[in-house]
Short mmCIF file of N, CA and C in Angstrom, two decimals:
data_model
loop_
_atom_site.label_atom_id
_atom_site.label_comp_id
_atom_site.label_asym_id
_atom_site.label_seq_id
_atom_site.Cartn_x
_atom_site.Cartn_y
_atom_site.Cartn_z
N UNK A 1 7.37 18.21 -6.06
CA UNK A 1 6.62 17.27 -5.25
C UNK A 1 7.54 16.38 -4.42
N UNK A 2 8.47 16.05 -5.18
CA UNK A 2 9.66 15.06 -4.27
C UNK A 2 10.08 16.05 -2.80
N UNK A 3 10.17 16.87 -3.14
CA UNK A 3 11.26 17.99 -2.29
C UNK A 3 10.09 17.83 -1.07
N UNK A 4 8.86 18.12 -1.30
CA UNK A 4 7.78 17.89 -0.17
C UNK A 4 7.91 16.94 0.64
N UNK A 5 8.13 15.72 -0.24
CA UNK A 5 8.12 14.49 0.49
C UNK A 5 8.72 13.81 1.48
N UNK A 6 10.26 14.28 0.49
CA UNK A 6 12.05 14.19 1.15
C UNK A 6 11.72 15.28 2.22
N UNK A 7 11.41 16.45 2.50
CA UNK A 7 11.37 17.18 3.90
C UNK A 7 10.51 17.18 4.65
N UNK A 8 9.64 16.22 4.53
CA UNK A 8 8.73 15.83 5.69
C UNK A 8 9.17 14.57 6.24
N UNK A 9 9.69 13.37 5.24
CA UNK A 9 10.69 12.69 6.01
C UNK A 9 11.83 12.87 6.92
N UNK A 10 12.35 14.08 6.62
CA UNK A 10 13.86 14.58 7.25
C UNK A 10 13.05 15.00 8.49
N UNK A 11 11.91 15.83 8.66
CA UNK A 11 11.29 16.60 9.59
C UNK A 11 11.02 15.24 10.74
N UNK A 12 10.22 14.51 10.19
CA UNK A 12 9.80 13.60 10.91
C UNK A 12 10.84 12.46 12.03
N UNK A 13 11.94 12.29 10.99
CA UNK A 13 13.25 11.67 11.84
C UNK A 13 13.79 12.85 12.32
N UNK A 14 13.84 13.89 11.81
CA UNK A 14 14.91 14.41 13.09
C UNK A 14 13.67 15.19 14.06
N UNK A 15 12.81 15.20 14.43
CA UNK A 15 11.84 15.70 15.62
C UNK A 15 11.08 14.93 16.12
N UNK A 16 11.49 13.83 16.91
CA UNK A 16 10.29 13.56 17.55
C UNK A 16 8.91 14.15 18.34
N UNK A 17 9.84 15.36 19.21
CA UNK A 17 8.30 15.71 19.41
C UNK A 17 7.25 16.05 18.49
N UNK A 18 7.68 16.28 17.26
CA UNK A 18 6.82 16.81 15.98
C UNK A 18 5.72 15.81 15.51
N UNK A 19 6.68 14.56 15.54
CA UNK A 19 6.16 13.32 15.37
C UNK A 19 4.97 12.86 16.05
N UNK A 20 5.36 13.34 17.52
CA UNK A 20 4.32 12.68 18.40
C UNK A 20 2.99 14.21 18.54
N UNK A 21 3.39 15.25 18.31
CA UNK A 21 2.64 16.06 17.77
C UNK A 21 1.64 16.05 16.87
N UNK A 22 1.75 15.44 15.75
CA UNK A 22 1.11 15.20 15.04
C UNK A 22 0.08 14.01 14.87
N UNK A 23 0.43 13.29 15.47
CA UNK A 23 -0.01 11.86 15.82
C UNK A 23 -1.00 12.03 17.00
N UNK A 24 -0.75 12.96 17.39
CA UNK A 24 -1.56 13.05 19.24
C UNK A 24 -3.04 13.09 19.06
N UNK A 25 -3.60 13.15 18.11
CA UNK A 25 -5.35 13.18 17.72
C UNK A 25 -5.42 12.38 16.39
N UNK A 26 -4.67 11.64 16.33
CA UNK A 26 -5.03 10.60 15.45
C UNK A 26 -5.47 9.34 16.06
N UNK A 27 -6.41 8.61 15.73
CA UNK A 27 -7.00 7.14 16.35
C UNK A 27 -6.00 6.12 15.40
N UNK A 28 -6.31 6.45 13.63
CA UNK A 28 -6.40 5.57 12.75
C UNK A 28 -5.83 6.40 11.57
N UNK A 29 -4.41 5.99 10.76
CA UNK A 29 -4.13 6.54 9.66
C UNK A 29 -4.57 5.39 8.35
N UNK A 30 -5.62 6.23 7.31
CA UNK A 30 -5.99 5.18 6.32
C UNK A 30 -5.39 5.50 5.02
N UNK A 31 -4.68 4.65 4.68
CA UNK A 31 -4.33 4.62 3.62
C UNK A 31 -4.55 3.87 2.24
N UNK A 32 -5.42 4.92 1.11
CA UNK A 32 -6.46 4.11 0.16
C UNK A 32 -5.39 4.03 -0.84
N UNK A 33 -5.64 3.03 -2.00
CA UNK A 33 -4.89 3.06 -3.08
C UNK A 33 -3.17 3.07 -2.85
N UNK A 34 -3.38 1.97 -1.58
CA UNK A 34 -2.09 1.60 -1.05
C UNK A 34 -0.83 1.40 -2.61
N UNK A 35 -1.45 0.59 -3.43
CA UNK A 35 -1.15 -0.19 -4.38
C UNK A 35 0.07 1.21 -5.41
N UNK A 36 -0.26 2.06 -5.31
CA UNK A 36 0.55 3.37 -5.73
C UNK A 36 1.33 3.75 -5.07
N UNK A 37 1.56 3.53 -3.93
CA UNK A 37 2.58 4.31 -2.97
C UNK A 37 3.74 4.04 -2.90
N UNK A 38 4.51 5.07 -2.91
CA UNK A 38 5.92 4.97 -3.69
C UNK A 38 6.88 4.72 -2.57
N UNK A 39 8.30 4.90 -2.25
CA UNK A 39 9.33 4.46 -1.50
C UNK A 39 9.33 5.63 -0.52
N UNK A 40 9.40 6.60 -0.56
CA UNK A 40 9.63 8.01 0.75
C UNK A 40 7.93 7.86 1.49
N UNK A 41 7.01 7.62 0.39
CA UNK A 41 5.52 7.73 0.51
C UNK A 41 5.70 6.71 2.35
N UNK A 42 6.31 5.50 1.43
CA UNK A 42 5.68 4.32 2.54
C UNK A 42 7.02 4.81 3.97
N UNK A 43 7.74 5.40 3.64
CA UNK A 43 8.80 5.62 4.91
C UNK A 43 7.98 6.51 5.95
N UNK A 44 7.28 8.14 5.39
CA UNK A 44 6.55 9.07 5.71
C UNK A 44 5.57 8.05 7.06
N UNK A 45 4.82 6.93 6.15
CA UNK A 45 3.78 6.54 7.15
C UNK A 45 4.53 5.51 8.16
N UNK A 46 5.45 5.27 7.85
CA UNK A 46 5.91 4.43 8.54
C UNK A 46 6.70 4.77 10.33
N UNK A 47 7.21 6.12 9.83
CA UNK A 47 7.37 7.24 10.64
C UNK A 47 6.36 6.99 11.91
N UNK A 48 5.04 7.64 11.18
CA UNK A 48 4.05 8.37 11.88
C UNK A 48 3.43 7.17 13.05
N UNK A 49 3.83 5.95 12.65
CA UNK A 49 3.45 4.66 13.56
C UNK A 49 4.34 4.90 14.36
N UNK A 50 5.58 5.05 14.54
CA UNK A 50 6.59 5.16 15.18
C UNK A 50 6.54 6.19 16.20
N UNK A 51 5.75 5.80 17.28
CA UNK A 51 5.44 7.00 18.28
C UNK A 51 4.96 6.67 19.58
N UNK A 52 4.96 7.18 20.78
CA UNK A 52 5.25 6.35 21.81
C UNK A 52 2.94 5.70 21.69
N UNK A 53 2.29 6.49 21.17
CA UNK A 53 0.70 5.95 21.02
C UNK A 53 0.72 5.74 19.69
N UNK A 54 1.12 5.14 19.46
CA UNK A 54 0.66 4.92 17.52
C UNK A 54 -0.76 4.95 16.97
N UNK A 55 -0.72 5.53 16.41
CA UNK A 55 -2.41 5.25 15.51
C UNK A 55 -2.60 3.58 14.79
N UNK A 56 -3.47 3.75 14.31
CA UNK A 56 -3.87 2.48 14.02
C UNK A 56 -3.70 2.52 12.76
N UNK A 57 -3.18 1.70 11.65
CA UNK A 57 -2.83 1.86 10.24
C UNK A 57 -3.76 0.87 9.55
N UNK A 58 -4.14 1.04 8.69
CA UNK A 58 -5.55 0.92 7.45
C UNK A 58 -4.77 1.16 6.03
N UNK A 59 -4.30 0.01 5.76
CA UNK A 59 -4.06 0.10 3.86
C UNK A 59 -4.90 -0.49 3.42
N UNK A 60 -5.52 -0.20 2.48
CA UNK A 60 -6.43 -0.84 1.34
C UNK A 60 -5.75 -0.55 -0.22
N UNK A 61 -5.64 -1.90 -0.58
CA UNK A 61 -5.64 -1.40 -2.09
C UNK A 61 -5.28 -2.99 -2.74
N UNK A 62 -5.03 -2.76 -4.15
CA UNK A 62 -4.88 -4.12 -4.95
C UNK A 62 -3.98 -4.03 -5.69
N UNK A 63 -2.74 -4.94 -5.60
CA UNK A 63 -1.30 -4.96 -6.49
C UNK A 63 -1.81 -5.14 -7.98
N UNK A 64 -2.89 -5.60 -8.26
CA UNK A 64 -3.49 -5.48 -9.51
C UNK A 64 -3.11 -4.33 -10.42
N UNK A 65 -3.63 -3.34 -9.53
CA UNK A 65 -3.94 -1.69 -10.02
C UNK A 65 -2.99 -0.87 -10.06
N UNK A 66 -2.04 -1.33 -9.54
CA UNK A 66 -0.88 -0.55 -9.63
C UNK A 66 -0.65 -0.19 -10.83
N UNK A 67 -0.31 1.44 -11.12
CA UNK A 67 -0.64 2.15 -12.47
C UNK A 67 0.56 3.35 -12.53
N UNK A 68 1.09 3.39 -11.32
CA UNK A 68 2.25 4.68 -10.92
C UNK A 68 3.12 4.53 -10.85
N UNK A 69 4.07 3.66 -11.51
CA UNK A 69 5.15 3.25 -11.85
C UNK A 69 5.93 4.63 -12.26
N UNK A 70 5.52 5.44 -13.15
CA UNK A 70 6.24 6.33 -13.66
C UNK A 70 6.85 7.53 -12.92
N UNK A 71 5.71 7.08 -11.67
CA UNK A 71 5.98 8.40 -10.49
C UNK A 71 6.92 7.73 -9.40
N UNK A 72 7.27 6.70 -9.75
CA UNK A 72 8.20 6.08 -8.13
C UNK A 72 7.05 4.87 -7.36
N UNK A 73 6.28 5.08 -8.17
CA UNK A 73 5.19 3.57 -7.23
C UNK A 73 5.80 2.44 -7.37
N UNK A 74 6.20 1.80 -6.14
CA UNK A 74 6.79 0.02 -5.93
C UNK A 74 6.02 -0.21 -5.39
N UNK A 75 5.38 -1.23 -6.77
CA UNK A 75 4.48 -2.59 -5.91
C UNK A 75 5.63 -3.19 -5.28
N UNK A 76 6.60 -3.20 -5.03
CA UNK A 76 7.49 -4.50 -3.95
C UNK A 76 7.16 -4.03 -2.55
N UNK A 77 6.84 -2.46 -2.50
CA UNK A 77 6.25 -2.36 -0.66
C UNK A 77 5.36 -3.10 -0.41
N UNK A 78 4.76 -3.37 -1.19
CA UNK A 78 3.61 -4.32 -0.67
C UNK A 78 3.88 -5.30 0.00
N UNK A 79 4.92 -5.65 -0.52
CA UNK A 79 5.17 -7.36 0.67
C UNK A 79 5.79 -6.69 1.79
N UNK A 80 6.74 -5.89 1.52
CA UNK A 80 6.78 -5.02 3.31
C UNK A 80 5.40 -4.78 4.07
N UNK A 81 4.72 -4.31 3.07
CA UNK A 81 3.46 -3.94 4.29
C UNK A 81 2.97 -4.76 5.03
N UNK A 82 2.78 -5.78 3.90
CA UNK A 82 2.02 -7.22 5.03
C UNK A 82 3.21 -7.77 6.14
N UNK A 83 3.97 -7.73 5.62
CA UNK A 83 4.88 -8.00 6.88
C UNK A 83 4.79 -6.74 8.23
N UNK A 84 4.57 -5.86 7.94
CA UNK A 84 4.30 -4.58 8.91
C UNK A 84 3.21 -4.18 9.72
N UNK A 85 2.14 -4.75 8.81
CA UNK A 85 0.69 -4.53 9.33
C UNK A 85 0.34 -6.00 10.38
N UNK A 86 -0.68 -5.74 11.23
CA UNK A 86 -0.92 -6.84 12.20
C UNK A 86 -1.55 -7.87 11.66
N UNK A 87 -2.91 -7.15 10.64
CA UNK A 87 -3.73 -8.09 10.15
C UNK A 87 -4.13 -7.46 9.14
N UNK A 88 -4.24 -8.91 8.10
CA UNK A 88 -4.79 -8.67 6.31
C UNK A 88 -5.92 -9.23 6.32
N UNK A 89 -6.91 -8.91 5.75
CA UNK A 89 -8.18 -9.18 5.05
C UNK A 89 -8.35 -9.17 3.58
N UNK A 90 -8.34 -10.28 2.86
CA UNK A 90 -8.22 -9.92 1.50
C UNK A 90 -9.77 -9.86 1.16
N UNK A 91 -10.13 -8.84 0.07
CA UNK A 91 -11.49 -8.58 0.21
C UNK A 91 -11.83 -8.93 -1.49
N UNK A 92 -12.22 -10.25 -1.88
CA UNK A 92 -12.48 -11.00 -2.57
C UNK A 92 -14.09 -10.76 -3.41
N UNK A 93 -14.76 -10.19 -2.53
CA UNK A 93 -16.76 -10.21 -3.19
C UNK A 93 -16.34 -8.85 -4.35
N UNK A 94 -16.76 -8.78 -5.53
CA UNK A 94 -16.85 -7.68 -6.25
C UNK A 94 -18.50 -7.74 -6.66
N UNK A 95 -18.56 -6.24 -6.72
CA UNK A 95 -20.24 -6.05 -6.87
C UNK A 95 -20.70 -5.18 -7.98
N UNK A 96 -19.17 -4.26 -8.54
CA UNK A 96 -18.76 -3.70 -9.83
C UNK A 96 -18.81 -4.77 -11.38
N UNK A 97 -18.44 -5.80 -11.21
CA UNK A 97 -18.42 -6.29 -12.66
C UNK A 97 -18.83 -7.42 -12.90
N UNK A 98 -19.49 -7.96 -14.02
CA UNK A 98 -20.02 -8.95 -14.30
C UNK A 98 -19.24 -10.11 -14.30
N UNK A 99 -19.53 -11.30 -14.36
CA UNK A 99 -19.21 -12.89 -13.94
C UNK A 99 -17.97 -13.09 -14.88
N UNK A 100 -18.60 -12.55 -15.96
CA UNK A 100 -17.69 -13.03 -17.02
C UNK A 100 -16.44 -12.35 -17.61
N UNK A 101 -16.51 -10.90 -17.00
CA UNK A 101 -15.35 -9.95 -16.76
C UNK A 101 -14.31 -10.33 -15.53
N UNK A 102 -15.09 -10.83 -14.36
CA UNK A 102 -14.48 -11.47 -13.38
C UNK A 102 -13.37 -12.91 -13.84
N UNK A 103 -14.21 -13.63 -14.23
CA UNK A 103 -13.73 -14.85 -14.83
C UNK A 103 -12.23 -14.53 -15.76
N UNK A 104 -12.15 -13.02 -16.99
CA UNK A 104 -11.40 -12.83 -17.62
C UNK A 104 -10.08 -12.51 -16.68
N UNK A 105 -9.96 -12.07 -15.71
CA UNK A 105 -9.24 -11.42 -15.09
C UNK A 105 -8.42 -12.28 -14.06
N UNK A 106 -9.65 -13.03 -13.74
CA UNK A 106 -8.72 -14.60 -12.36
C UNK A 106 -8.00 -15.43 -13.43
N UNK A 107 -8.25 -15.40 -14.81
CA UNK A 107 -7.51 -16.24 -15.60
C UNK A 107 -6.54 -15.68 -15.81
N UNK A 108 -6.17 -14.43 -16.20
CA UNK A 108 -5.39 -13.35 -16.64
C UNK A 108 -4.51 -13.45 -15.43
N UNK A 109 -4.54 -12.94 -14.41
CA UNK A 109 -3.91 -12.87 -13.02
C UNK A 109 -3.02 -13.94 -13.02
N UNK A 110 -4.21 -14.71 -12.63
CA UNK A 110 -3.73 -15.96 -11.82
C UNK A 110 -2.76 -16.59 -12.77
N UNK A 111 -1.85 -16.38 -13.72
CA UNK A 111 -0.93 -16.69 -14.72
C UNK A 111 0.28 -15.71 -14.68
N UNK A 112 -0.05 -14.01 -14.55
CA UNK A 112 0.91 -13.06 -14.17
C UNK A 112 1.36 -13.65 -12.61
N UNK A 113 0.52 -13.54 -11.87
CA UNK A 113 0.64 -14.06 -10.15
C UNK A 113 1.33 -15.57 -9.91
N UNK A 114 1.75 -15.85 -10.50
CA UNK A 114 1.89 -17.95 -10.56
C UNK A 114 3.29 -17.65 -9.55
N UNK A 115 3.74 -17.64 -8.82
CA UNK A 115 5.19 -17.17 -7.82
C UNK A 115 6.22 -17.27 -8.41
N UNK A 116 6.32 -17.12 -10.22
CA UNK A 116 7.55 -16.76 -10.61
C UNK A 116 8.05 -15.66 -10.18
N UNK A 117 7.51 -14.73 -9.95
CA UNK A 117 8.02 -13.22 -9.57
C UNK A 117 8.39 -12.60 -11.03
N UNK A 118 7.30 -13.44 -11.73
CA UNK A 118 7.63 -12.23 -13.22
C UNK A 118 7.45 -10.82 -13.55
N UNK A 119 6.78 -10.34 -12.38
CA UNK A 119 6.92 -9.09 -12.19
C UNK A 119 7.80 -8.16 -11.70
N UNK A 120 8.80 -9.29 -11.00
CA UNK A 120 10.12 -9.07 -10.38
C UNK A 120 10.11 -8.76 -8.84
N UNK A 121 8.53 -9.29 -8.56
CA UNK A 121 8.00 -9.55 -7.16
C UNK A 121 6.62 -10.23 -6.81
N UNK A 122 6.93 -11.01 -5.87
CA UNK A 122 6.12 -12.19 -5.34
C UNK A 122 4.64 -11.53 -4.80
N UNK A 123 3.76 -11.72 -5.38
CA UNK A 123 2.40 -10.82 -5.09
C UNK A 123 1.21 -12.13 -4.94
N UNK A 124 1.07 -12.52 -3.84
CA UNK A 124 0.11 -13.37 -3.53
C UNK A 124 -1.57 -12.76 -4.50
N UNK A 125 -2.37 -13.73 -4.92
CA UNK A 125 -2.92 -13.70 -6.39
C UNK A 125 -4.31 -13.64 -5.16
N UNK A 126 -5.39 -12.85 -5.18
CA UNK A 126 -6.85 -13.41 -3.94
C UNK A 126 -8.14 -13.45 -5.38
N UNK A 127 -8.33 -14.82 -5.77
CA UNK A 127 -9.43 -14.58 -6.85
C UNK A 127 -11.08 -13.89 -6.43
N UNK A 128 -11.42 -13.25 -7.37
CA UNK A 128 -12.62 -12.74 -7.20
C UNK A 128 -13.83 -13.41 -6.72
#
């Protein structure tokens, strides 16, 4: 799976026209379950912006959930992204879980999230 990854990166820097090839019928690249995406992952898309029409880039996801650690997932892209992307919307309404599951979790968080960087990175906390 790496080897995929690493040669679509190599492909992508060394061809531009490939680049802009590929990109040429794209409006909007979305990227769900941002919160997993690993270090070549976030270079790959980072690439694909890099083109004389760029598409429009769409991450969604929650540093919460981050669960892919074992595969190469850095939550620390995340603070690259927001620095990369034009505009954030933090999307705060949940319609999945009850008040009091909610409540467990902004307490829980909001104590991991406090800007020590005890996670060993600064992850702005958006309560439910």
């Amino acid at each position: 799976y790496n080897d995929l990854l690493e040669k679509t990166l190599e492909f992508l820097r060394n061809f531009d026209n490939a680049k802009e090839e590929i990109v040429s019928d794209l409006r909007f690249i979305m990227v769900d379950e941002f919160q997993d995406t690993d270090p070549i992952q976030w270079e790959i898309i980072k690439e694909l912006t890099r083109t004389k029409t760029p598409p429009g880039l769409f991450l969604v996801g929650d540093p919460k959930q981050s669960i892919y650690r074992f595969r190469s997932a850095d939550i620390s892209i995340w603070k690259d992204a927001k620095s990369f992307v034009k505009n954030s919307f933090p999307l705060v309404k949940n319609y999945r879980s009850k008040k009091e599951l909610l409540s467990f979790f902004n307490k829980l968080f909001s104590r991991v999230y406090d800007g020590e960087k005890r996670l060993g990175i600064e992850v702005c906390f958006n309560r439910f």
